[in-house]
Amino acid sequence: MTHLATLYQTDYAQWAQRNAELLRAHRFDELDIEHLLEELSDMSKSDRRELHSRLLALIAHLLKWQYQLPTLAERWREFDGRSWRATIVEQREQLADLLRESPGLKATLATAIAAAYPGAVRLAHKETRLPADRFPAVCPYSSAQIFDDDFYPEE
């Protein structure tokens, strides 16, 4: 095991700094290529996990807004969905930031939305206690609607 490979296991920050120095100095033959590739791959996975997680939360709240808000607003006049709106706004903003920082993720949006949707339905079902079959089998919102700051679905 090379010194850098050992350093990767014992002091990640120093390992990263040393590899950066080697890159700047164009000393490519001294790099810890195996761990660098692993880290680069993990960075991509992390962005995709964040995209999935934020889409799941956003779509679940859009579903709750569409399918439960009217019922709750009828029962309790003071219920206006303010906390749901705050979550929708926050998730949209965080997603916009993520896509600005990692624009390559835009090409995966349709797949990511389809992958997040079943989890969003499960979450909305658990939180609202509405029957799971009350929600559409496929995501009823387009990518444009999901990211539109003015879009709040109606039943």
C-alpha positions as MATLAB code, in Angstrom:
seq = 'MTHLATLYQTDYAQWAQRNAELLRAHRFDELDIEHLLEELSDMSKSDRRELHSRLLALIAHLLKWQYQLPTLAERWREFDGRSWRATIVEQREQLADLLRESPGLKATLATAIAAAYPGAVRLAHKETRLPADRFPAVCPYSSAQIFDDDFYPEE';
ca = [
       0.000    0.000    0.000;
       1.370    3.414   -0.956;
       1.828    6.232    1.518;
      -1.136    8.093   -0.007;
      -3.365    5.021    0.130;
      -2.496    4.626    3.804;
      -3.119    8.313    4.379;
      -6.565    7.922    2.804;
      -7.422    5.451    5.575;
      -5.911    7.479    8.426;
      -6.221   11.205    7.592;
      -8.665   11.991    4.807;
      -8.122   15.768    4.925;
      -4.358   15.429    4.579;
      -4.847   12.829    1.818;
      -7.078   15.234   -0.138;
      -4.678   18.145    0.343;
      -1.689   16.061   -0.791;
      -3.491   14.864   -3.923;
      -4.456   18.455   -4.753;
      -0.808   19.512   -4.404;
       0.278   16.685   -6.691;
      -2.319   17.665   -9.293;
      -1.238   21.301   -9.231;
       2.380   20.205   -9.676;
       1.405   17.889  -12.579;
       2.907   14.925  -10.705;
       0.200   12.566  -11.926;
       2.202    9.366  -11.455;
       2.223    9.958   -7.669;
      -1.560   10.362   -7.315;
      -3.730    7.882   -5.424;
      -5.824    7.210   -8.530;
      -7.875    4.359   -7.059;
      -9.190    6.433   -4.156;
      -9.565    9.577   -6.285;
     -11.834    7.663   -8.663;
     -13.803    6.304   -5.718;
     -14.273    9.811   -4.296;
     -15.349   11.258   -7.639;
     -17.870    8.462   -8.077;
     -19.214    9.030   -4.566;
     -19.645   12.755   -5.244;
     -21.925   11.953   -8.165;
     -23.870    9.444   -6.067;
     -24.290   12.012   -3.319;
     -25.788   14.547   -5.737;
     -28.177   11.937   -7.133;
     -29.223   10.908   -3.602;
     -29.881   14.541   -2.711;
     -31.901   15.028   -5.896;
     -33.989   11.943   -5.077;
     -34.521   12.955   -1.446;
     -35.576   16.507   -2.268;
     -37.881   15.408   -5.090;
     -39.483   12.844   -2.777;
     -40.224   15.501   -0.134;
     -41.419   18.072   -2.670;
     -43.721   15.696   -4.558;
     -45.133   14.306   -1.302;
     -46.019   17.831   -0.216;
     -47.572   18.635   -3.583;
     -49.701   15.482   -3.221;
     -50.718   16.461    0.317;
     -51.527   19.957   -0.936;
     -53.725   18.586   -3.702;
     -55.439   15.718   -1.897;
     -55.628   16.715    1.769;
     -55.517   20.503    2.005;
     -59.119   21.020    0.774;
     -60.460   18.597    3.405;
     -58.454   20.123    6.246;
     -59.310   23.674    5.198;
     -63.026   22.774    5.300;
     -62.732   21.348    8.827;
     -60.499   24.009   10.296;
     -60.862   27.447    8.829;
     -57.511   28.487   10.292;
     -55.672   25.679    8.470;
     -54.064   27.224    5.423;
     -51.230   24.809    4.709;
     -48.592   27.381    5.629;
     -46.081   24.763    6.823;
     -46.614   22.701    3.670;
     -46.093   25.801    1.536;
     -42.868   26.522    3.443;
     -41.619   22.995    2.738;
     -42.553   23.259   -0.942;
     -40.754   26.611   -1.247;
     -37.681   25.293    0.603;
     -37.415   22.105   -1.476;
     -37.808   24.028   -4.730;
     -35.086   26.460   -3.686;
     -32.727   23.678   -2.599;
     -33.369   21.778   -5.843;
     -32.672   24.917   -7.890;
     -29.376   25.366   -6.023;
     -28.449   21.717   -6.563;
     -29.170   21.957  -10.294;
     -27.152   25.189  -10.567;
     -24.198   23.506   -8.858;
     -24.585   20.233  -10.785;
     -26.277   21.090  -14.093;
     -25.588   17.590  -15.423;
     -28.386   16.356  -13.159;
     -30.952   18.127  -15.368;
     -30.598   15.343  -17.914;
     -31.757   12.839  -15.281;
     -34.814   14.765  -14.014;
     -37.519   12.693  -15.726;
     -35.984    9.463  -14.430;
     -35.392   10.952  -10.985;
     -39.008   12.144  -10.719;
     -40.328    8.727  -11.768;
     -38.024    7.029   -9.252;
     -38.979    9.375   -6.388;
     -42.722    9.261   -7.028;
     -43.571    5.881   -5.397;
     -41.768    6.960   -2.228;
     -43.583   10.301   -2.310;
     -46.905    8.453   -2.518;
     -45.940    6.240    0.442;
     -44.931    9.310    2.434;
     -48.105   11.222    1.563;
     -50.196    8.137    2.378;
     -48.534    7.714    5.795;
     -48.764   11.401    6.671;
     -52.330   11.987    5.463;
     -53.743    8.520    6.168;
     -55.533    8.769    2.857;
     -55.734    5.466    0.963;
     -52.649    4.955   -1.200;
     -54.844    4.281   -4.232;
     -56.273    7.799   -3.888;
     -53.041    9.067   -5.428;
     -52.317    8.610   -9.153;
     -50.209    5.615  -10.176;
     -47.732    7.882  -11.992;
     -46.607   11.369  -11.109;
     -49.337   13.795  -12.223;
     -46.972   16.770  -12.259;
     -44.653   17.717  -15.082;
     -41.079   18.686  -14.363;
     -42.009   22.282  -15.213;
     -44.842   22.241  -12.648;
     -42.666   20.680   -9.961;
     -40.133   23.497  -10.317;
     -42.648   26.323  -10.905;
     -42.725   28.604   -7.848;
     -46.342   29.523   -8.598;
     -47.649   25.976   -9.067;
     -49.799   24.564   -6.266;
     -52.062   21.771   -7.505;
     -55.807   21.746   -6.987;
     -57.944   18.629   -6.641;
];
